[in-house]
Structures are given as structure tokens and as C-alpha cells.
Amino acid sequence: MSEAEKPSKKISYAPPRSAYWWTAGIFAIVFAVIYISLVVFVHFAATGSGILGLDDSQAYVLYAFVFLFFIVALYIYMVVSRRELLFSLKRIGAMMALFTFVVVVNIVLLAFSAYLICVALTAMLILPFSKKRDAFVLNIFSCLVTLFVLIATLEHSEFPAVAFTLIAGLLGGAVATYSFPTSMTRVVALLRSFVTGCVTIVAYFVLLSTYRLSVAPFVEKIMYIGLSAAGELLVTAVLVPLVEWIFNLTSDFKLMELINHKAPLIHRLSVEAPGTFNHCLAVANFAEICADAIGEDPYLARACAYYHDVGKLCNVEYFTENQAGYNPHDDILPEVSAEIIRKHTVDGYELCKENRIPEEVARITIEHHGTLPIMYFYNKAKSLTDGDVDIEEYRYHGEIPTGKMGAIIMICDSAEAAIRAMDNPTGDKVDRLLRGMIDDRLKQGQFDNCEITMKDLTAIRLAIVGAYGGLFHKRIKYNIKRDGINV
């Protein structure tokens, strides 16, 4: 095997060990904040001693033990079932910050009424930033923590609120998480909150019937539950964009902003490098279809495709799609040309960071060419000398893809350019082209650091072949006459 075909040295699906320690530190902070909040609440605001009837010292030890159990269980879930999150500690930090916020808010609300607690708020806040199961699981844990606080601090007469928290928490969390598609719009967010509130009220009706409670306090409790549901909508609307900004994370709302043609970098691309801009649009169409084919986020795929070549803004005229006849590479040495071309990946990353583009999108700029050689200038260098030419001097200085999204953009980027360069492309020709392209990248170890499967690669190939006819269809040939177009 040649040096060029050797797999990358970064062959590891496991997160670094430090990620486990940093995550443990985040969870330790969460434990401390929740425990201190409960102790303060018990000392200053609690109205009863709960079903256990313990004195303060015994109660504080029990609180610590139970909370530690919950936090350790949640930590195990994160590092075992959601290990990929360890590659993005700021995402874990954001999720746990929201989890802690909800628990602390619920503890504070208990000072006013047990029916004011936000049983589905955790799910609604986590959902825009992670998978549905994360939102559902964290919502269960926040309800369990709140449930224990209720058991430990309420008067016996208020224990129906314990059953309400358990029932409404499970149902409300499930509805908030799974009742609507993942794609978020303002209408969907409003409907999600409304339906969740209705389910919470229905859960209270069931509780009322089961316990045969008097109807007298019904209006007051319904008022609290209604305020809680409205509060969940308002808090979600305020906190989601705030968390996006603080942690620089992506949500559907953020991605829609990023792919707006008036976004600063995209607007610059359309004005200063229209050829590259059109290339990015075509790659985005491919990428969105491919992402959907393998179960990845199509919104994220489109955003990554829009920004993958923004580094070309630093040397617009040196890229073929922006040239109008004159090619400046004709007047410089191939090694200089190669340096200019491969620099666009690093330049793109720096531009993204300057403009606070989220890391998930920015990283694609340095991953979409991986460590592939720039064969055109390598072959040009060989034609100009009789000696050996080191191919390593003509490789991109980026990184191989660390996720499926990087692999998608790498394939779609090359495919779009290669298909446009083909003479009379057909479905069979495009399929053979993609097979060879994917095989070459596999041999060069470009997918060794991401968990993409052969099944995924086949689905991507077939998606591009299927989309080829729609994106590069033939148009009717018009008969151009001196006086205009004769259709």
C-alpha cells in the first residue's frame, strides 16, 4: 500500500478521556446547584416535613444520597447511550444547564403551589438542541428530582400533587417530545406548547376523578396549571435563542438564519464569488437529499454545504468557477497554486469563527477535502520535472471527516463538480463516477474517523444518482435569431 493510500492516523470513534472527566465535572456542578437550592428551599420556604418526617440533618444526608443517585444515573446514560455527545462538551454543558435551570425553577415554584411546576419544560428546551430521546430522558429525570422534592417537603394533604407530577410529567414530556415532527417552526412550537398544556389539564382531570377530590379548589389548580403551560411557552421562546447565542449551538431556527441569503458570509459569497455561490447551492441540494436518505439532519446538511467553500472569498479569482477566461494559475508554479487552493479550507474555518458560525457547520470547511491530494497540480508538477515529486506536498492540510455530515459534504462537493465537468452525463456514467470516487476515498482513509457505514455510502450514492436528473436536466434548445428568441 502506498503512502497516499494509508489510513489516517486519527482512527478512533472513542472520545478523548478528558471528555469523561469534563462531563463528570459538569454533572458535579449540576449536583451542587440543585442540592444547595433544595437545602435553601427546605430551610426558608418548605411548609411541611414530607412523608418521611426526618429532622434536618437526616434529611440533608438523604437529599444528597438521592440526588447523587439521580445524577450518576444520568451521567451513565450520557457516557454509554449518548457517547457521541462527549465530542461536543458545550452541547452537554448547554443541556445540563437547561436541566438544572428547570429543576431549580420548579423548586422555587413549589413555594407558591405544587401545581405551578413545569412538567414538560425540560423536554421543550432540550429538543431544539439534541435528539428526541435526550429531551424525553432528561425530562423524566427532572420530574423525578421534582417528585422527590415534593415527597420530602409537602404536607400530607398535598400528596395528590405527587401523583400529578408523575403522571403529567411522563405524559407531558412524551407529548412535548414526540407529538410533532423534529422540524421546528413558530407554529409548531406554539402548537406543541398548547397540546402539552391540554394533556397536563387532562391528567389533572384524571387525578381529580381518581382521588375524588372536591371541586372547590379545582378553579385555583386549573389556573396554576394554565399559568405553568403558558410559562413553558414563554420561557422556551426566550431561552432557546439565548442558549444558541451563549453556547453557539445550532437549532432549526438558527440553521434557517444561517442559510438565509442575506446572512453576512452568504451575501458576500453571492456578490464576490457568484460561481462558488452557485456551486454551494447545487452541493446543498445534493447534501440535503443525501442527509435525509441516511437519517441525518437535512437542515444541517444544507447549512454545511452553504458554508463549506466560504474560504474561497480570500482568493476568489484563483478558483475556476469564478474565472472569466484568464487563469492566474497559468503564471505561477504548481506548488504555489496548490498552497493557494488548499488554504481555502483553513481560511473558511477562520471566517466562520470570526462570524460566530456554530462549530458543527464551521468544521466542515476543514473536513470537506480531508487530506486528499490536489491531483491536477500534482500531475502538472510531474510534467514540469524529470525528478520525483512528493505527493505529500500537494495534499490538503485539513482533517478527515469526524462525522457523517463531513463525509456527505465531501462526496457531494466532489460529485457536483465532477458531474458538471462530464460530457453528456447519464445515470450510468454518474453511478460509475460516484463508485470510483467513494472507493478512492475509502482507500485513502478519508472515512476512517467517522461512523459512516457501507450502507450509508450506498444510500448517498443512489440519492445523488436519483437527484442528478432533476438538478442537471437538459433544457430545450432555443433558436436564437437576430430579432430575439424564437421558441
Tab-separated table of C-alpha atoms in Angstrom:
chain	number	residue	atom	x	y	z
A	1	MET	CA	0.000	0.000	0.000
A	2	SER	CA	1.360	3.389	-0.989
A	3	GLU	CA	1.789	6.210	1.474
A	4	ALA	CA	-1.153	8.006	-0.120
A	5	GLU	CA	-3.409	5.015	0.496
A	6	LYS	CA	-2.537	4.548	4.149
A	7	PRO	CA	-5.425	5.266	6.527
A	8	SER	CA	-5.326	8.394	8.588
A	9	LYS	CA	-3.673	8.153	11.971
A	10	LYS	CA	-6.824	9.535	13.609
A	11	ILE	CA	-8.722	6.237	13.559
A	12	SER	CA	-10.847	6.338	16.665
A	13	TYR	CA	-14.521	6.525	17.368
A	14	ALA	CA	-13.942	6.963	21.099
A	15	PRO	CA	-13.999	10.438	22.626
A	16	PRO	CA	-10.856	11.561	24.486
A	17	ARG	CA	-10.562	10.512	28.114
A	18	SER	CA	-10.572	14.132	29.184
A	19	ALA	CA	-14.147	14.404	27.867
A	20	TYR	CA	-15.325	11.943	30.514
A	21	TRP	CA	-13.684	13.998	33.267
A	22	TRP	CA	-15.028	17.294	31.950
A	23	THR	CA	-18.506	15.771	31.722
A	24	ALA	CA	-18.176	14.462	35.292
A	25	GLY	CA	-17.217	17.984	36.356
A	26	ILE	CA	-20.322	19.405	34.658
A	27	PHE	CA	-22.511	16.878	36.453
A	28	ALA	CA	-20.813	17.662	39.777
A	29	ILE	CA	-21.726	21.332	39.325
A	30	VAL	CA	-25.306	20.348	38.490
A	31	PHE	CA	-25.484	18.238	41.662
A	32	ALA	CA	-24.130	21.084	43.799
A	33	VAL	CA	-26.524	23.705	42.397
A	34	ILE	CA	-29.624	21.511	42.766
A	35	TYR	CA	-28.650	20.325	46.258
A	36	ILE	CA	-27.965	23.851	47.507
A	37	SER	CA	-31.257	25.065	46.004
A	38	LEU	CA	-33.184	22.340	47.799
A	39	VAL	CA	-31.451	22.983	51.133
A	40	VAL	CA	-32.240	26.701	50.887
A	41	PHE	CA	-35.845	25.938	49.948
A	42	VAL	CA	-36.289	23.499	52.857
A	43	HIS	CA	-34.734	25.918	55.304
A	44	PHE	CA	-36.677	29.022	54.273
A	45	ALA	CA	-39.823	28.081	52.335
A	46	ALA	CA	-40.907	24.459	52.846
A	47	THR	CA	-44.318	24.106	54.502
A	48	GLY	CA	-44.021	20.501	55.699
A	49	SER	CA	-41.602	17.732	56.550
A	50	GLY	CA	-42.917	15.341	53.936
A	51	ILE	CA	-43.881	11.729	54.279
A	52	LEU	CA	-40.528	10.789	55.812
A	53	GLY	CA	-40.701	13.149	58.796
A	54	LEU	CA	-36.892	13.401	59.183
A	55	ASP	CA	-35.023	16.064	61.100
A	56	ASP	CA	-32.828	18.488	59.168
A	57	SER	CA	-29.506	16.647	59.465
A	58	GLN	CA	-31.020	13.318	58.435
A	59	ALA	CA	-32.948	14.957	55.623
A	60	TYR	CA	-29.886	16.697	54.177
A	61	VAL	CA	-27.945	13.424	54.058
A	62	LEU	CA	-30.876	11.709	52.362
A	63	TYR	CA	-31.202	14.539	49.826
A	64	ALA	CA	-27.525	14.242	48.965
A	65	PHE	CA	-27.749	10.468	48.536
A	66	VAL	CA	-30.882	10.557	46.359
A	67	PHE	CA	-29.645	13.426	44.181
A	68	LEU	CA	-26.292	11.720	43.748
A	69	PHE	CA	-28.111	8.589	42.611
A	70	PHE	CA	-30.080	10.568	40.000
A	71	ILE	CA	-27.010	12.443	38.743
A	72	VAL	CA	-24.891	9.276	38.464
A	73	ALA	CA	-27.693	7.504	36.590
A	74	LEU	CA	-27.967	10.437	34.173
A	75	TYR	CA	-24.181	10.510	33.732
A	76	ILE	CA	-24.174	6.803	32.867
A	77	TYR	CA	-26.903	7.414	30.295
A	78	MET	CA	-24.822	10.164	28.695
A	79	VAL	CA	-21.485	8.319	28.509
A	80	VAL	CA	-22.949	4.944	27.490
A	81	SER	CA	-26.032	5.580	25.360
A	82	ARG	CA	-25.088	9.030	24.037
A	83	ARG	CA	-21.335	8.795	23.849
A	84	GLU	CA	-21.207	10.912	20.705
A	85	LEU	CA	-22.225	13.902	22.822
A	86	LEU	CA	-18.802	13.718	24.504
A	87	PHE	CA	-17.326	15.120	21.298
A	88	SER	CA	-19.280	18.337	21.971
A	89	LEU	CA	-18.867	19.277	25.615
A	90	LYS	CA	-20.536	22.636	25.114
A	91	ARG	CA	-23.672	20.816	23.966
A	92	ILE	CA	-23.610	18.706	27.129
A	93	GLY	CA	-22.996	21.891	29.114
A	94	ALA	CA	-25.985	23.594	27.469
A	95	MET	CA	-28.285	20.617	28.031
A	96	MET	CA	-27.307	20.233	31.688
A	97	ALA	CA	-27.583	23.990	32.255
A	98	LEU	CA	-31.160	23.855	30.973
A	99	PHE	CA	-31.866	20.755	33.074
A	100	THR	CA	-30.550	22.490	36.186
A	101	PHE	CA	-32.490	25.662	35.392
A	102	VAL	CA	-35.782	23.758	35.158
A	103	VAL	CA	-35.205	21.820	38.396
A	104	VAL	CA	-34.259	24.977	40.313
A	105	VAL	CA	-37.249	26.875	38.878
A	106	ASN	CA	-39.555	24.037	39.917
A	107	ILE	CA	-38.122	24.088	43.449
A	108	VAL	CA	-38.777	27.836	43.635
A	109	LEU	CA	-42.320	27.426	42.261
A	110	LEU	CA	-43.088	24.886	44.977
A	111	ALA	CA	-43.048	27.758	47.463
A	112	PHE	CA	-46.221	29.035	45.758
A	113	SER	CA	-48.006	25.907	44.557
A	114	ALA	CA	-47.141	22.336	43.642
A	115	TYR	CA	-49.335	22.732	40.548
A	116	LEU	CA	-47.195	25.557	39.157
A	117	ILE	CA	-44.244	23.276	38.370
A	118	CYS	CA	-43.274	22.977	34.711
A	119	VAL	CA	-43.661	19.261	33.999
A	120	ALA	CA	-42.643	19.388	30.309
A	121	LEU	CA	-40.316	22.395	30.186
A	122	THR	CA	-37.129	20.317	30.123
A	123	ALA	CA	-38.273	18.443	27.016
A	124	MET	CA	-39.271	21.658	25.246
A	125	LEU	CA	-35.927	23.333	25.989
A	126	ILE	CA	-33.687	20.358	25.167
A	127	LEU	CA	-35.463	19.267	21.965
A	128	PRO	CA	-34.106	22.051	19.685
A	129	PHE	CA	-30.510	21.144	20.598
A	130	SER	CA	-30.464	17.358	20.686
A	131	LYS	CA	-32.266	14.155	19.764
A	132	LYS	CA	-35.786	13.389	20.892
A	133	ARG	CA	-34.705	10.656	23.285
A	134	ASP	CA	-32.377	13.082	25.093
A	135	ALA	CA	-35.248	15.525	25.588
A	136	PHE	CA	-37.517	12.740	26.832
A	137	VAL	CA	-34.957	11.176	29.206
A	138	LEU	CA	-33.856	14.492	30.723
A	139	ASN	CA	-37.484	15.467	31.204
A	140	ILE	CA	-38.075	12.217	33.123
A	141	PHE	CA	-35.075	12.894	35.344
A	142	SER	CA	-36.171	16.484	36.053
A	143	CYS	CA	-39.639	15.210	37.002
A	144	LEU	CA	-38.133	12.515	39.247
A	145	VAL	CA	-35.994	15.092	41.053
A	146	THR	CA	-39.026	17.364	41.471
A	147	LEU	CA	-41.075	14.370	42.612
A	148	PHE	CA	-38.584	13.612	45.364
A	149	VAL	CA	-38.614	17.252	46.485
A	150	LEU	CA	-42.407	17.071	46.715
A	151	ILE	CA	-42.275	13.870	48.761
A	152	ALA	CA	-39.679	15.364	51.078
A	153	THR	CA	-41.287	18.757	51.702
A	154	LEU	CA	-45.072	18.780	51.193
A	155	GLU	CA	-47.772	18.455	53.777
A	156	HIS	CA	-49.666	15.165	53.684
A	157	SER	CA	-52.772	16.900	52.368
A	158	GLU	CA	-50.882	17.940	49.227
A	159	PHE	CA	-49.715	14.486	48.215
A	160	PRO	CA	-52.110	14.287	45.229
A	161	ALA	CA	-49.648	16.742	43.678
A	162	VAL	CA	-47.052	13.942	43.767
A	163	ALA	CA	-49.221	11.738	41.576
A	164	PHE	CA	-49.953	14.727	39.346
A	165	THR	CA	-46.234	15.410	38.850
A	166	LEU	CA	-45.526	11.802	37.921
A	167	ILE	CA	-48.470	11.374	35.543
A	168	ALA	CA	-48.336	14.825	33.957
A	169	GLY	CA	-44.546	14.704	33.745
A	170	LEU	CA	-44.458	11.426	31.826
A	171	LEU	CA	-47.386	12.289	29.555
A	172	GLY	CA	-46.400	15.926	29.052
A	173	GLY	CA	-42.779	15.038	28.318
A	174	ALA	CA	-43.821	12.383	25.801
A	175	VAL	CA	-46.245	14.730	24.058
A	176	ALA	CA	-43.787	17.649	24.012
A	177	THR	CA	-41.106	15.389	22.534
A	178	TYR	CA	-42.923	13.117	20.115
A	179	SER	CA	-46.201	14.817	19.203
A	180	PHE	CA	-44.800	16.843	16.285
A	181	PRO	CA	-42.038	16.462	13.686
A	182	THR	CA	-38.499	17.408	14.685
A	183	SER	CA	-38.503	20.380	12.314
A	184	MET	CA	-39.300	23.489	14.313
A	185	THR	CA	-41.317	26.492	13.217
A	186	ARG	CA	-43.041	29.113	15.310
A	187	VAL	CA	-46.414	27.497	14.584
A	188	VAL	CA	-45.122	24.055	15.584
A	189	ALA	CA	-43.620	25.455	18.796
A	190	LEU	CA	-46.923	27.137	19.657
A	191	LEU	CA	-48.967	24.022	18.910
A	192	ARG	CA	-46.539	21.852	20.865
A	193	SER	CA	-46.960	24.014	23.955
A	194	PHE	CA	-50.740	24.179	23.547
A	195	VAL	CA	-51.153	20.409	23.161
A	196	THR	CA	-48.794	19.759	26.086
A	197	GLY	CA	-50.831	22.129	28.255
A	198	CYS	CA	-54.061	20.378	27.258
A	199	VAL	CA	-52.599	16.993	28.134
A	200	THR	CA	-51.494	18.342	31.520
A	201	ILE	CA	-55.017	19.575	32.240
A	202	VAL	CA	-56.483	16.211	31.176
A	203	ALA	CA	-54.036	14.494	33.547
A	204	TYR	CA	-55.377	16.681	36.363
A	205	PHE	CA	-58.952	15.698	35.463
A	206	VAL	CA	-57.976	12.037	35.718
A	207	LEU	CA	-56.323	12.699	39.068
A	208	LEU	CA	-59.393	14.579	40.283
A	209	SER	CA	-61.612	11.629	39.420
A	210	THR	CA	-59.266	9.039	40.906
A	211	TYR	CA	-58.811	10.765	44.263
A	212	ARG	CA	-62.417	12.021	44.353
A	213	LEU	CA	-61.210	15.428	45.342
A	214	SER	CA	-63.645	18.223	45.990
A	215	VAL	CA	-64.370	20.540	43.088
A	216	ALA	CA	-63.904	23.669	45.230
A	217	PRO	CA	-60.130	24.061	44.656
A	218	PHE	CA	-60.477	22.998	41.018
A	219	VAL	CA	-60.544	26.520	39.545
A	220	GLU	CA	-57.455	27.556	41.508
A	221	LYS	CA	-55.485	24.463	40.435
A	222	ILE	CA	-56.512	24.847	36.786
A	223	MET	CA	-55.347	28.461	36.926
A	224	TYR	CA	-51.930	27.350	38.187
A	225	ILE	CA	-51.678	24.627	35.541
A	226	GLY	CA	-52.664	27.103	32.821
A	227	LEU	CA	-50.060	29.606	34.031
A	228	SER	CA	-47.467	26.834	34.015
A	229	ALA	CA	-48.296	25.840	30.415
A	230	ALA	CA	-48.177	29.478	29.263
A	231	GLY	CA	-44.935	29.968	31.161
A	232	GLU	CA	-43.371	26.979	29.426
A	233	LEU	CA	-44.104	28.523	26.024
A	234	LEU	CA	-42.753	31.929	27.055
A	235	VAL	CA	-39.604	30.556	28.706
A	236	THR	CA	-38.882	28.337	25.697
A	237	ALA	CA	-39.270	31.271	23.305
A	238	VAL	CA	-36.830	33.359	25.372
A	239	LEU	CA	-34.264	30.762	26.395
A	240	VAL	CA	-33.749	28.842	23.132
A	241	PRO	CA	-32.230	31.781	21.178
A	242	LEU	CA	-30.314	32.860	24.293
A	243	VAL	CA	-28.748	29.403	24.695
A	244	GLU	CA	-27.993	29.356	20.954
A	245	TRP	CA	-26.061	32.595	21.336
A	246	ILE	CA	-24.254	31.779	24.602
A	247	PHE	CA	-23.134	28.280	23.585
A	248	ASN	CA	-23.059	28.964	19.818
A	249	LEU	CA	-25.178	25.880	19.102
A	250	THR	CA	-27.427	25.016	16.193
A	251	SER	CA	-31.172	24.564	16.209
A	252	ASP	CA	-33.615	24.572	13.317
A	253	PHE	CA	-34.244	28.277	13.948
A	254	LYS	CA	-30.514	29.014	13.869
A	255	LEU	CA	-29.978	26.932	10.731
A	256	MET	CA	-32.752	28.817	8.947
A	257	GLU	CA	-30.948	32.053	9.774
A	258	LEU	CA	-27.624	30.669	8.542
A	259	ILE	CA	-28.945	29.663	5.110
A	260	ASN	CA	-30.706	32.976	4.551
A	261	HIS	CA	-29.089	34.586	1.510
A	262	LYS	CA	-28.830	37.826	3.489
A	263	ALA	CA	-26.597	36.189	6.107
A	264	PRO	CA	-23.262	38.088	6.026
A	265	LEU	CA	-20.966	35.367	4.641
A	266	ILE	CA	-23.557	34.009	2.222
A	267	HIS	CA	-24.284	37.510	0.921
A	268	ARG	CA	-20.554	38.104	0.431
A	269	LEU	CA	-20.288	34.812	-1.433
A	270	SER	CA	-23.147	35.698	-3.784
A	271	VAL	CA	-21.670	39.114	-4.572
A	272	GLU	CA	-17.909	38.479	-4.572
A	273	ALA	CA	-17.797	34.846	-5.764
A	274	PRO	CA	-21.015	34.094	-7.678
A	275	GLY	CA	-19.547	30.958	-9.258
A	276	THR	CA	-18.697	29.496	-5.860
A	277	PHE	CA	-22.087	30.588	-4.556
A	278	ASN	CA	-23.921	28.664	-7.289
A	279	HIS	CA	-21.695	25.659	-6.663
A	280	CYS	CA	-22.628	25.770	-2.959
A	281	LEU	CA	-26.331	25.895	-3.830
A	282	ALA	CA	-26.003	22.793	-6.007
A	283	VAL	CA	-23.987	20.970	-3.338
A	284	ALA	CA	-26.653	21.942	-0.777
A	285	ASN	CA	-29.372	20.319	-2.901
A	286	PHE	CA	-27.369	17.098	-3.094
A	287	ALA	CA	-26.409	17.192	0.580
A	288	GLU	CA	-29.959	17.704	1.819
A	289	ILE	CA	-31.195	14.700	-0.169
A	290	CYS	CA	-28.278	12.543	1.000
A	291	ALA	CA	-28.704	13.512	4.648
A	292	ASP	CA	-32.376	12.634	4.522
A	293	ALA	CA	-31.515	9.275	2.913
A	294	ILE	CA	-29.340	8.189	5.864
A	295	GLY	CA	-31.343	9.777	8.673
A	296	GLU	CA	-29.194	12.865	9.263
A	297	ASP	CA	-30.458	16.430	9.720
A	298	PRO	CA	-31.218	17.875	6.243
A	299	TYR	CA	-31.258	21.449	7.603
A	300	LEU	CA	-27.745	20.999	8.987
A	301	ALA	CA	-26.603	19.431	5.702
A	302	ARG	CA	-27.831	22.440	3.731
A	303	ALA	CA	-26.139	24.876	6.113
A	304	CYS	CA	-22.848	22.958	5.949
A	305	ALA	CA	-22.990	22.948	2.149
A	306	TYR	CA	-23.652	26.690	2.034
A	307	TYR	CA	-20.574	27.456	4.128
A	308	HIS	CA	-18.114	24.738	3.074
A	309	ASP	CA	-16.352	26.926	0.496
A	310	VAL	CA	-16.529	30.367	2.122
A	311	GLY	CA	-12.728	30.308	2.403
A	312	LYS	CA	-12.573	30.985	-1.332
A	313	LEU	CA	-13.555	34.574	-0.548
A	314	CYS	CA	-9.915	35.198	0.343
A	315	ASN	CA	-8.685	34.350	-3.205
A	316	VAL	CA	-11.754	34.457	-5.411
A	317	GLU	CA	-10.033	34.680	-8.803
A	318	TYR	CA	-7.902	31.553	-8.216
A	319	PHE	CA	-10.892	29.205	-8.394
A	320	THR	CA	-12.160	28.038	-11.780
A	321	GLU	CA	-15.857	28.673	-11.187
A	322	ASN	CA	-15.134	32.383	-10.622
A	323	GLN	CA	-12.842	32.895	-13.600
A	324	ALA	CA	-13.881	34.600	-16.816
A	325	GLY	CA	-11.235	33.480	-19.281
A	326	TYR	CA	-7.970	34.328	-17.519
A	327	ASN	CA	-6.494	31.723	-15.163
A	328	PRO	CA	-3.807	33.143	-12.828
A	329	HIS	CA	-2.504	29.623	-12.167
A	330	ASP	CA	-1.035	29.648	-15.669
A	331	ASP	CA	1.585	32.159	-14.475
A	332	ILE	CA	2.685	30.546	-11.194
A	333	LEU	CA	4.360	27.352	-10.110
A	334	PRO	CA	2.134	24.335	-9.324
A	335	GLU	CA	3.337	24.155	-5.724
A	336	VAL	CA	2.260	27.775	-5.209
A	337	SER	CA	-1.086	27.041	-6.832
A	338	ALA	CA	-1.588	24.039	-4.564
A	339	GLU	CA	-0.880	26.157	-1.485
A	340	ILE	CA	-3.425	28.775	-2.557
A	341	ILE	CA	-6.086	26.172	-3.309
A	342	ARG	CA	-5.705	24.161	-0.116
A	343	LYS	CA	-5.578	27.294	2.023
A	344	HIS	CA	-9.288	27.913	1.410
A	345	THR	CA	-10.198	25.239	3.959
A	346	VAL	CA	-8.325	26.940	6.797
A	347	ASP	CA	-9.417	30.394	5.638
A	348	GLY	CA	-13.010	29.200	5.629
A	349	TYR	CA	-12.779	27.963	9.198
A	350	GLU	CA	-11.304	31.255	10.362
A	351	LEU	CA	-14.024	33.249	8.580
A	352	CYS	CA	-16.685	31.074	10.198
A	353	LYS	CA	-15.227	31.584	13.663
A	354	GLU	CA	-14.976	35.351	13.107
A	355	ASN	CA	-18.674	35.377	12.197
A	356	ARG	CA	-19.711	33.078	15.092
A	357	ILE	CA	-20.846	30.270	12.826
A	358	PRO	CA	-21.556	27.201	15.023
A	359	GLU	CA	-18.780	24.627	15.257
A	360	GLU	CA	-20.875	21.879	13.605
A	361	VAL	CA	-21.014	23.990	10.446
A	362	ALA	CA	-17.576	25.602	10.683
A	363	ARG	CA	-15.736	22.264	10.994
A	364	ILE	CA	-16.986	21.168	7.587
A	365	THR	CA	-14.786	23.829	5.976
A	366	ILE	CA	-11.635	21.980	7.085
A	367	GLU	CA	-13.098	18.487	6.611
A	368	HIS	CA	-14.710	18.566	3.177
A	369	HIS	CA	-11.409	17.865	1.360
A	370	GLY	CA	-9.888	15.831	4.180
A	371	THR	CA	-6.244	15.081	3.404
A	372	LEU	CA	-6.786	14.320	-0.290
A	373	PRO	CA	-4.079	15.309	-2.800
A	374	ILE	CA	-4.750	18.054	-5.345
A	375	MET	CA	-4.129	15.820	-8.337
A	376	TYR	CA	-4.307	18.496	-11.042
A	377	PHE	CA	-1.338	20.457	-9.712
A	378	TYR	CA	0.477	17.289	-8.652
A	379	ASN	CA	0.314	15.991	-12.237
A	380	LYS	CA	1.264	19.431	-13.558
A	381	ALA	CA	4.340	19.431	-11.298
A	382	LYS	CA	5.338	15.967	-12.551
A	383	SER	CA	5.041	17.137	-16.143
A	384	LEU	CA	7.422	20.028	-15.441
A	385	THR	CA	10.228	17.976	-13.925
A	386	ASP	CA	12.081	14.765	-14.599
A	387	GLY	CA	12.586	14.055	-10.910
A	388	ASP	CA	10.246	12.668	-8.301
A	389	VAL	CA	7.507	14.875	-6.912
A	390	ASP	CA	6.404	14.299	-3.317
A	391	ILE	CA	2.613	13.935	-3.318
A	392	GLU	CA	2.514	14.931	0.354
A	393	GLU	CA	3.372	18.481	-0.696
A	394	TYR	CA	0.159	18.586	-2.701
A	395	ARG	CA	-2.257	17.343	-0.043
A	396	TYR	CA	-4.876	19.404	1.719
A	397	HIS	CA	-3.876	20.299	5.272
A	398	GLY	CA	-7.372	19.739	6.646
A	399	GLU	CA	-8.776	16.916	8.738
A	400	ILE	CA	-10.651	13.834	7.638
A	401	PRO	CA	-14.390	13.918	8.461
A	402	THR	CA	-15.233	13.288	12.113
A	403	GLY	CA	-18.942	12.728	11.463
A	404	LYS	CA	-21.341	11.595	8.777
A	405	MET	CA	-22.086	15.193	7.801
A	406	GLY	CA	-18.451	15.775	6.845
A	407	ALA	CA	-18.493	12.647	4.684
A	408	ILE	CA	-21.716	13.757	2.988
A	409	ILE	CA	-20.316	17.179	2.080
A	410	MET	CA	-17.001	15.637	0.912
A	411	ILE	CA	-18.846	13.342	-1.512
A	412	CYS	CA	-21.417	15.890	-2.679
A	413	ASP	CA	-18.787	18.592	-3.224
A	414	SER	CA	-16.674	16.397	-5.487
A	415	ALA	CA	-19.705	14.853	-7.188
A	416	GLU	CA	-21.240	18.185	-8.137
A	417	ALA	CA	-18.007	19.468	-9.685
A	418	ALA	CA	-17.261	16.182	-11.470
A	419	ILE	CA	-20.771	15.784	-12.911
A	420	ARG	CA	-20.729	19.319	-14.291
A	421	ALA	CA	-17.386	18.592	-15.967
A	422	MET	CA	-18.666	15.396	-17.676
A	423	ASP	CA	-19.554	15.314	-21.355
A	424	ASN	CA	-23.092	14.034	-21.898
A	425	PRO	CA	-23.518	12.583	-18.413
A	426	THR	CA	-26.001	9.752	-17.998
A	427	GLY	CA	-27.300	7.932	-14.937
A	428	ASP	CA	-24.906	5.038	-15.531
A	429	LYS	CA	-21.931	7.352	-16.020
A	430	VAL	CA	-22.744	9.250	-12.843
A	431	ASP	CA	-23.149	5.996	-10.916
A	432	ARG	CA	-19.740	4.717	-12.102
A	433	LEU	CA	-18.176	8.078	-11.285
A	434	LEU	CA	-19.552	8.003	-7.733
A	435	ARG	CA	-18.489	4.384	-7.164
A	436	GLY	CA	-14.927	5.231	-8.147
A	437	MET	CA	-14.940	8.445	-6.109
A	438	ILE	CA	-16.189	6.724	-2.947
A	439	ASP	CA	-13.796	3.768	-3.378
A	440	ASP	CA	-10.858	6.150	-3.784
A	441	ARG	CA	-11.725	7.978	-0.565
A	442	LEU	CA	-12.129	4.699	1.283
A	443	LYS	CA	-8.690	3.564	0.133
A	444	GLN	CA	-7.175	6.845	1.256
A	445	GLY	CA	-8.711	6.512	4.721
A	446	GLN	CA	-10.880	9.599	4.429
A	447	PHE	CA	-13.809	7.964	6.267
A	448	ASP	CA	-11.761	6.203	8.957
A	449	ASN	CA	-12.642	8.728	11.641
A	450	CYS	CA	-16.423	8.811	11.207
A	451	GLU	CA	-19.028	6.162	11.851
A	452	ILE	CA	-20.363	6.047	8.315
A	453	THR	CA	-21.240	2.576	7.020
A	454	MET	CA	-21.138	0.995	3.580
A	455	LYS	CA	-24.939	1.015	3.705
A	456	ASP	CA	-24.839	4.793	4.261
A	457	LEU	CA	-22.388	5.284	1.407
A	458	THR	CA	-24.591	3.241	-0.921
A	459	ALA	CA	-27.632	5.283	0.087
A	460	ILE	CA	-25.693	8.509	-0.555
A	461	ARG	CA	-24.588	7.298	-3.984
A	462	LEU	CA	-28.100	6.276	-5.000
A	463	ALA	CA	-29.534	9.555	-3.678
A	464	ILE	CA	-27.144	11.585	-5.833
A	465	VAL	CA	-27.852	9.452	-8.907
A	466	GLY	CA	-31.576	9.890	-8.302
A	467	ALA	CA	-31.227	13.645	-7.846
A	468	TYR	CA	-28.923	14.039	-10.855
A	469	GLY	CA	-31.776	14.171	-13.364
A	470	GLY	CA	-33.566	16.938	-11.516
A	471	LEU	CA	-30.513	19.101	-10.841
A	472	PHE	CA	-28.732	18.762	-14.177
A	473	HIS	CA	-31.608	18.201	-16.580
A	474	LYS	CA	-31.377	19.178	-20.213
A	475	ARG	CA	-33.195	22.290	-21.354
A	476	ILE	CA	-34.998	22.964	-24.634
A	477	LYS	CA	-32.663	24.414	-27.244
A	478	TYR	CA	-33.902	27.785	-28.375
A	479	ASN	CA	-33.437	29.061	-31.894
A	480	ILE	CA	-31.704	32.411	-31.403
A	481	LYS	CA	-32.364	34.878	-34.199
A	482	ARG	CA	-31.189	38.390	-34.723
A	483	ASP	CA	-34.530	39.859	-33.692
A	484	GLY	CA	-34.733	37.782	-30.466
A	485	ILE	CA	-35.653	34.337	-29.273
A	486	ASN	CA	-37.852	32.163	-31.435
A	487	VAL	CA	-39.349	29.455	-29.227
